[in-house]
Amino acid sequence: MNLTAFLASTVLAVSPTFPAAQLQQIVDSGGASTAVLRVDAQSGAAGPVTPNAYFRIGSVTKTFVATVVLQLVDEQRVRLDDPIARYLPGVVPDGERITVRQVLDHTSGIYDYAHDPGWSTNRWRGADRFRHYEPSQLLEVAFSHPPYFPPGTGWHYSNTNYIVAGLLIERVTGRSYGAEISRRILRPLRLTQTSLPGDRPGLPSPHAPGYTSVDGKLVDATLMNPSLDWAAGEMISTTADLNRFFDALFAARLTSKAALAEMRRYVPATDLFEYGLGLQRFRLPCGTTVEGHSGQILGYTTYSTHSGSTHATLSYNPLPGGDASSAVIGVFTAIYCD
């Protein structure tokens, strides 16, 4: 099937109130090959994919990690304003001055290892995309660079922060961070379509392929070992599971109300969003704010959002050279503004 025919095949399974036209526009804009969307109990898809497709959630993983850390805060095993060195002595340079809170809200100043060439899952890495990486290797890259700023004096998104957060969970609990996410979140909420793949390069079926461009040619980038992202972005899920997760989170069924309030203490970040503890707060063009998290990993872009009683998760497969941003804004505007 050539690309034109590939993009022309479409499946939609929605009610009349679902923003189907806006969802379809993501594909019609040329910015994506497929897109799936769930708004509360309604789901739909555009392009050759089913609404229940699996996808890589990238940095939405960070919300799961932050939730476990806040559960440990509730259990009085971690304190947000303690230095990270109390829990990980000798691991983080200047860790006596960097707090757990600053790790979770990206005000630590720690350099992002993913900014180094060849160390980002948002870039084509050839055969290296199947390599296994240890968290210690990621920290070694990060700590070979000076920090962006002294702790607490600025904001800079850094995947390294959540490698540190994953290690914090492991040191405090004595179990892998993935085992704790499964034990504390996935099993209680019955998120059976959500997983931490580790070294497994594939996705469960059904799923849409992700693409990138290599030497001007469209290349299937679906398969990769996501250990390079580890606790910063390795997870796989579906729109239904992510909506269920955020519904439980914002209803304070995963943490205490006090811990949830700490997660929602947002600091200025970018022109697009503010950042809390594993949460982003976006302001739509109509003035409405939505909370949740976004995620990007080569071939997959995800937004899982919440406002009031509405939960909406969108995931799409961006195409090289395309721009789906206006169409994506149109989807969320239709959901939360219209």
GROMACS .gro file of C-alpha atoms in nm:
model
  338
    1MET     CA    1   0.000   0.000   0.000
    2ASN     CA    2   0.145   0.341  -0.093
    3LEU     CA    3   0.140   0.626   0.160
    4THR     CA    4  -0.153   0.809  -0.003
    5ALA     CA    5  -0.372   0.499   0.012
    6PHE     CA    6  -0.244   0.424   0.360
    7LEU     CA    7  -0.355   0.762   0.491
    8ALA     CA    8  -0.688   0.743   0.311
    9SER     CA    9  -0.808   0.433   0.499
   10THR     CA   10  -1.002   0.549   0.805
   11VAL     CA   11  -1.204   0.395   1.084
   12LEU     CA   12  -1.436   0.592   1.312
   13ALA     CA   13  -1.648   0.448   1.593
   14VAL     CA   14  -1.805   0.738   1.778
   15SER     CA   15  -2.128   0.909   1.877
   16PRO     CA   16  -2.247   1.235   1.715
   17THR     CA   17  -2.111   1.441   2.009
   18PHE     CA   18  -1.757   1.308   1.973
   19PRO     CA   19  -1.514   1.549   1.794
   20ALA     CA   20  -1.472   1.311   1.500
   21ALA     CA   21  -1.411   1.582   1.240
   22GLN     CA   22  -1.134   1.739   1.446
   23LEU     CA   23  -0.976   1.399   1.506
   24GLN     CA   24  -0.984   1.321   1.136
   25GLN     CA   25  -0.817   1.656   1.066
   26ILE     CA   26  -0.502   1.538   1.247
   27VAL     CA   27  -0.455   1.281   0.970
   28ASP     CA   28  -0.594   1.494   0.688
   29SER     CA   29  -0.347   1.773   0.778
   30GLY     CA   30  -0.062   1.543   0.676
   31GLY     CA   31   0.080   1.567   1.025
   32ALA     CA   32   0.007   1.209   1.130
   33SER     CA   33  -0.059   0.865   0.985
   34THR     CA   34  -0.311   0.763   1.253
   35ALA     CA   35  -0.475   0.901   1.566
   36VAL     CA   36  -0.681   0.753   1.849
   37LEU     CA   37  -0.891   0.948   2.099
   38ARG     CA   38  -1.099   0.866   2.402
   39VAL     CA   39  -1.322   1.122   2.574
   40ASP     CA   40  -1.464   0.964   2.889
   41ALA     CA   41  -1.654   0.659   2.758
   42GLN     CA   42  -1.642   0.753   2.389
   43SER     CA   43  -1.355   0.649   2.164
   44GLY     CA   44  -1.263   0.685   1.801
   45ALA     CA   45  -0.979   0.660   1.554
   46ALA     CA   46  -0.859   0.816   1.231
   47GLY     CA   47  -0.637   0.635   0.985
   48PRO     CA   48  -0.581   0.259   0.967
   49VAL     CA   49  -0.598   0.187   1.339
   50THR     CA   50  -0.864   0.075   1.587
   51PRO     CA   51  -0.968   0.293   1.885
   52ASN     CA   52  -0.833   0.035   2.133
   53ALA     CA   53  -0.480   0.042   1.988
   54TYR     CA   54  -0.174   0.028   2.212
   55PHE     CA   55   0.089   0.302   2.190
   56ARG     CA   56   0.407   0.422   2.357
   57ILE     CA   57   0.314   0.691   2.612
   58GLY     CA   58   0.662   0.845   2.650
   59SER     CA   59   0.678   1.100   2.929
   60VAL     CA   60   0.327   1.028   3.056
   61THR     CA   61   0.529   0.761   3.240
   62LYS     CA   62   0.649   1.044   3.465
   63THR     CA   63   0.302   1.086   3.617
   64PHE     CA   64   0.300   0.720   3.722
   65VAL     CA   65   0.645   0.758   3.878
   66ALA     CA   66   0.552   1.079   4.060
   67THR     CA   67   0.234   0.916   4.191
   68VAL     CA   68   0.435   0.634   4.350
   69VAL     CA   69   0.673   0.886   4.509
   70LEU     CA   70   0.375   1.074   4.655
   71GLN     CA   71   0.239   0.747   4.790
   72LEU     CA   72   0.571   0.704   4.970
   73VAL     CA   73   0.526   1.056   5.103
   74ASP     CA   74   0.183   0.955   5.235
   75GLU     CA   75   0.350   0.656   5.403
   76GLN     CA   76   0.605   0.893   5.563
   77ARG     CA   77   0.889   0.708   5.395
   78VAL     CA   78   0.985   1.009   5.181
   79ARG     CA   79   0.962   1.383   5.246
   80LEU     CA   80   0.932   1.618   4.950
   81ASP     CA   81   1.160   1.885   5.091
   82ASP     CA   82   1.433   1.650   5.207
   83PRO     CA   83   1.754   1.648   5.002
   84ILE     CA   84   1.769   1.369   4.747
   85ALA     CA   85   2.104   1.272   4.901
   86ARG     CA   86   1.918   1.148   5.209
   87TYR     CA   87   1.772   0.866   4.999
   88LEU     CA   88   2.041   0.830   4.732
   89PRO     CA   89   2.367   0.922   4.906
   90GLY     CA   90   2.652   0.985   4.666
   91VAL     CA   91   2.439   0.934   4.355
   92VAL     CA   92   2.351   1.294   4.255
   93PRO     CA   93   2.620   1.563   4.252
   94ASP     CA   94   2.523   1.842   4.492
   95GLY     CA   95   2.243   1.611   4.611
   96GLU     CA   96   2.253   1.770   4.957
   97ARG     CA   97   2.107   2.088   4.803
   98ILE     CA   98   1.857   1.928   4.561
   99THR     CA   99   1.523   1.829   4.712
  100VAL     CA  100   1.289   1.549   4.611
  101ARG     CA  101   1.036   1.816   4.510
  102GLN     CA  102   1.290   1.982   4.280
  103VAL     CA  103   1.359   1.648   4.113
  104LEU     CA  104   0.987   1.594   4.047
  105ASP     CA  105   0.906   1.945   3.921
  106HIS     CA  106   1.223   1.993   3.712
  107THR     CA  107   1.365   2.279   3.920
  108SER     CA  108   1.673   2.075   4.019
  109GLY     CA  109   1.892   2.213   3.740
  110ILE     CA  110   2.019   1.861   3.657
  111TYR     CA  111   2.130   1.826   3.294
  112ASP     CA  112   1.907   1.619   3.062
  113TYR     CA  113   2.106   1.322   2.932
  114ALA     CA  114   1.868   1.301   2.634
  115HIS     CA  115   2.018   1.624   2.499
  116ASP     CA  116   2.340   1.442   2.416
  117PRO     CA  117   2.364   1.312   2.056
  118GLY     CA  118   2.254   0.950   2.036
  119TRP     CA  119   2.087   0.948   2.378
  120SER     CA  120   1.730   1.047   2.287
  121THR     CA  121   1.446   0.812   2.193
  122ASN     CA  122   1.298   1.100   1.993
  123ARG     CA  123   1.572   1.055   1.733
  124TRP     CA  124   1.657   0.771   1.496
  125ARG     CA  125   1.947   0.573   1.646
  126GLY     CA  126   1.989   0.296   1.389
  127ALA     CA  127   2.098  -0.035   1.543
  128ASP     CA  128   2.152   0.138   1.878
  129ARG     CA  129   1.776   0.153   1.923
  130PHE     CA  130   1.791  -0.213   2.032
  131ARG     CA  131   2.064  -0.162   2.294
  132HIS     CA  132   2.005  -0.212   2.664
  133TYR     CA  133   2.086   0.081   2.892
  134GLU     CA  134   2.132   0.084   3.267
  135PRO     CA  135   2.012   0.386   3.468
  136SER     CA  136   2.369   0.437   3.584
  137GLN     CA  137   2.476   0.492   3.222
  138LEU     CA  138   2.213   0.763   3.178
  139LEU     CA  139   2.326   0.936   3.497
  140GLU     CA  140   2.690   0.917   3.388
  141VAL     CA  141   2.605   1.109   3.070
  142ALA     CA  142   2.397   1.365   3.259
  143PHE     CA  143   2.652   1.427   3.533
  144SER     CA  144   2.934   1.474   3.284
  145HIS     CA  145   2.772   1.814   3.218
  146PRO     CA  146   2.734   2.107   3.456
  147PRO     CA  147   2.383   2.178   3.586
  148TYR     CA  148   2.162   2.429   3.405
  149PHE     CA  149   2.134   2.644   3.719
  150PRO     CA  150   2.162   2.616   4.100
  151PRO     CA  151   1.880   2.408   4.252
  152GLY     CA  152   1.551   2.592   4.283
  153THR     CA  153   1.652   2.897   4.079
  154GLY     CA  154   1.499   2.804   3.743
  155TRP     CA  155   1.306   2.544   3.546
  156HIS     CA  156   1.433   2.306   3.279
  157TYR     CA  157   1.271   1.983   3.165
  158SER     CA  158   1.516   1.703   3.227
  159ASN     CA  159   1.455   1.332   3.179
  160THR     CA  160   1.740   1.272   3.421
  161ASN     CA  161   1.519   1.389   3.706
  162TYR     CA  162   1.290   1.091   3.655
  163ILE     CA  163   1.577   0.846   3.628
  164VAL     CA  164   1.668   0.974   3.974
  165ALA     CA  165   1.303   0.942   4.085
  166GLY     CA  166   1.294   0.581   3.966
  167LEU     CA  167   1.608   0.505   4.166
  168LEU     CA  168   1.456   0.678   4.468
  169ILE     CA  169   1.155   0.442   4.453
  170GLU     CA  170   1.386   0.142   4.426
  171ARG     CA  171   1.609   0.247   4.716
  172VAL     CA  172   1.318   0.320   4.950
  173THR     CA  173   1.105   0.013   4.865
  174GLY     CA  174   1.371  -0.243   4.784
  175ARG     CA  175   1.183  -0.334   4.466
  176SER     CA  176   1.209  -0.222   4.104
  177TYR     CA  177   1.024   0.095   4.015
  178GLY     CA  178   0.821  -0.104   3.762
  179ALA     CA  179   0.716  -0.358   4.023
  180GLU     CA  180   0.599  -0.073   4.246
  181ILE     CA  181   0.396   0.088   3.966
  182SER     CA  182   0.236  -0.249   3.895
  183ARG     CA  183   0.168  -0.324   4.262
  184ARG     CA  184   0.043   0.021   4.359
  185ILE     CA  185  -0.134   0.142   4.043
  186LEU     CA  186  -0.179  -0.105   3.757
  187ARG     CA  187  -0.321  -0.398   3.953
  188PRO     CA  188  -0.549  -0.200   4.190
  189LEU     CA  189  -0.698  -0.005   3.896
  190ARG     CA  190  -0.703  -0.312   3.669
  191LEU     CA  191  -0.500  -0.134   3.404
  192THR     CA  192  -0.444  -0.456   3.214
  193GLN     CA  193  -0.346  -0.276   2.893
  194THR     CA  194  -0.062  -0.080   3.052
  195SER     CA  195   0.289  -0.221   3.076
  196LEU     CA  196   0.653  -0.148   3.142
  197PRO     CA  197   0.829  -0.326   2.855
  198GLY     CA  198   1.188  -0.316   2.980
  199ASP     CA  199   1.402  -0.457   2.697
  200ARG     CA  200   1.108  -0.582   2.488
  201PRO     CA  201   1.118  -0.392   2.155
  202GLY     CA  202   0.760  -0.448   2.036
  203LEU     CA  203   0.408  -0.340   2.132
  204PRO     CA  204   0.103  -0.559   2.195
  205SER     CA  205  -0.154  -0.587   1.918
  206PRO     CA  206  -0.336  -0.397   1.790
  207HIS     CA  207  -0.107  -0.101   1.745
  208ALA     CA  208  -0.024   0.150   1.475
  209PRO     CA  209   0.334   0.177   1.349
  210GLY     CA  210   0.541   0.484   1.423
  211TYR     CA  211   0.748   0.645   1.149
  212THR     CA  212   1.050   0.864   1.104
  213SER     CA  213   1.258   0.987   0.811
  214VAL     CA  214   1.603   0.844   0.735
  215ASP     CA  215   1.790   0.991   0.439
  216GLY     CA  216   1.465   1.130   0.306
  217LYS     CA  217   1.281   0.798   0.321
  218LEU     CA  218   0.992   0.701   0.548
  219VAL     CA  219   1.110   0.432   0.791
  220ASP     CA  220   0.914   0.218   1.036
  221ALA     CA  221   1.044   0.315   1.381
  222THR     CA  222   0.800   0.110   1.587
  223LEU     CA  223   1.047  -0.140   1.730
  224MET     CA  224   1.294  -0.016   1.990
  225ASN     CA  225   1.433  -0.108   2.329
  226PRO     CA  226   1.290   0.169   2.551
  227SER     CA  227   1.535   0.117   2.838
  228LEU     CA  228   1.703   0.438   2.724
  229ASP     CA  229   1.398   0.616   2.868
  230TRP     CA  230   1.344   0.387   3.170
  231ALA     CA  231   1.144   0.571   3.441
  232ALA     CA  232   1.136   0.886   3.226
  233GLY     CA  233   0.927   0.738   2.945
  234GLU     CA  234   0.926   0.364   2.872
  235MET     CA  235   0.561   0.270   2.931
  236ILE     CA  236   0.295   0.144   2.687
  237SER     CA  237  -0.080   0.191   2.733
  238THR     CA  238  -0.417   0.264   2.570
  239THR     CA  239  -0.655   0.559   2.580
  240ALA     CA  240  -0.898   0.370   2.806
  241ASP     CA  241  -0.630   0.283   3.062
  242LEU     CA  242  -0.484   0.633   3.070
  243ASN     CA  243  -0.827   0.789   3.123
  244ARG     CA  244  -0.891   0.545   3.406
  245PHE     CA  245  -0.554   0.625   3.564
  246PHE     CA  246  -0.603   1.001   3.556
  247ASP     CA  247  -0.962   0.969   3.677
  248ALA     CA  248  -0.836   0.781   3.985
  249LEU     CA  249  -0.547   1.021   4.035
  250PHE     CA  250  -0.753   1.340   4.027
  251ALA     CA  251  -1.022   1.181   4.246
  252ALA     CA  252  -0.750   1.124   4.512
  253ARG     CA  253  -0.798   0.748   4.498
  254LEU     CA  254  -0.424   0.688   4.453
  255THR     CA  255  -0.289   0.938   4.706
  256SER     CA  256  -0.420   1.148   4.991
  257LYS     CA  257  -0.586   1.478   4.904
  258ALA     CA  258  -0.287   1.656   5.060
  259ALA     CA  259  -0.042   1.466   4.838
  260LEU     CA  260  -0.252   1.538   4.530
  261ALA     CA  261  -0.250   1.908   4.623
  262GLU     CA  262   0.132   1.893   4.629
  263MET     CA  263   0.133   1.736   4.283
  264ARG     CA  264  -0.082   2.026   4.162
  265ARG     CA  265   0.149   2.299   4.294
  266TYR     CA  266   0.253   2.427   3.952
  267VAL     CA  267   0.559   2.638   3.876
  268PRO     CA  268   0.616   2.849   3.563
  269ALA     CA  269   0.768   2.635   3.289
  270THR     CA  270   0.714   2.726   2.923
  271ASP     CA  271   0.477   2.936   2.716
  272LEU     CA  272   0.267   2.621   2.668
  273PHE     CA  273   0.235   2.485   3.022
  274GLU     CA  274   0.317   2.503   3.392
  275TYR     CA  275   0.467   2.204   3.573
  276GLY     CA  276   0.378   2.038   3.903
  277LEU     CA  277   0.502   1.707   4.043
  278GLY     CA  278   0.473   1.484   3.738
  279LEU     CA  279   0.185   1.692   3.603
  280GLN     CA  280   0.148   1.963   3.340
  281ARG     CA  281  -0.118   2.232   3.330
  282PHE     CA  282  -0.202   2.362   2.983
  283ARG     CA  283  -0.405   2.672   2.895
  284LEU     CA  284  -0.620   2.635   2.584
  285PRO     CA  285  -0.686   2.930   2.348
  286CYS     CA  286  -1.034   2.973   2.502
  287GLY     CA  287  -0.878   3.026   2.847
  288THR     CA  288  -0.973   2.687   2.990
  289THR     CA  289  -0.695   2.502   3.172
  290VAL     CA  290  -0.647   2.126   3.155
  291GLU     CA  291  -0.416   1.909   3.363
  292GLY     CA  292  -0.236   1.588   3.278
  293HIS     CA  293   0.082   1.508   3.090
  294SER     CA  294   0.216   1.480   2.736
  295GLY     CA  295   0.459   1.228   2.599
  296GLN     CA  296   0.679   1.202   2.291
  297ILE     CA  297   0.889   0.910   2.178
  298LEU     CA  298   0.992   0.843   1.818
  299GLY     CA  299   0.676   0.768   1.618
  300TYR     CA  300   0.428   0.842   1.899
  301THR     CA  301   0.285   1.157   2.060
  302THR     CA  302   0.037   1.144   2.348
  303TYR     CA  303  -0.168   1.392   2.550
  304SER     CA  304  -0.370   1.268   2.848
  305THR     CA  305  -0.577   1.548   2.997
  306HIS     CA  306  -0.837   1.630   3.263
  307SER     CA  307  -1.066   1.921   3.340
  308GLY     CA  308  -1.368   1.909   3.566
  309SER     CA  309  -1.527   1.568   3.517
  310THR     CA  310  -1.391   1.519   3.164
  311HIS     CA  311  -1.092   1.303   3.079
  312ALA     CA  312  -0.951   1.291   2.727
  313THR     CA  313  -0.652   1.102   2.591
  314LEU     CA  314  -0.520   1.154   2.239
  315SER     CA  315  -0.235   0.961   2.083
  316TYR     CA  316  -0.118   0.996   1.726
  317ASN     CA  317   0.165   0.884   1.502
  318PRO     CA  318   0.334   1.198   1.367
  319LEU     CA  319   0.472   1.197   1.015
  320PRO     CA  320   0.814   1.344   0.932
  321GLY     CA  321   0.786   1.696   0.799
  322GLY     CA  322   0.421   1.722   0.900
  323ASP     CA  323   0.268   1.951   1.159
  324ALA     CA  324  -0.042   1.835   1.344
  325SER     CA  325  -0.027   2.100   1.618
  326SER     CA  326  -0.320   2.313   1.495
  327ALA     CA  327  -0.537   2.006   1.447
  328VAL     CA  328  -0.444   1.877   1.794
  329ILE     CA  329  -0.542   2.210   1.950
  330GLY     CA  330  -0.867   2.184   1.754
  331VAL     CA  331  -0.943   1.848   1.916
  332PHE     CA  332  -0.896   1.975   2.270
  333THR     CA  333  -1.077   2.300   2.195
  334ALA     CA  334  -1.376   2.098   2.074
  335ILE     CA  335  -1.368   1.886   2.389
  336TYR     CA  336  -1.311   2.148   2.656
  337CYS     CA  337  -1.420   2.480   2.503
  338ASP     CA  338  -1.711   2.418   2.269
   0.00000   0.00000   0.00000
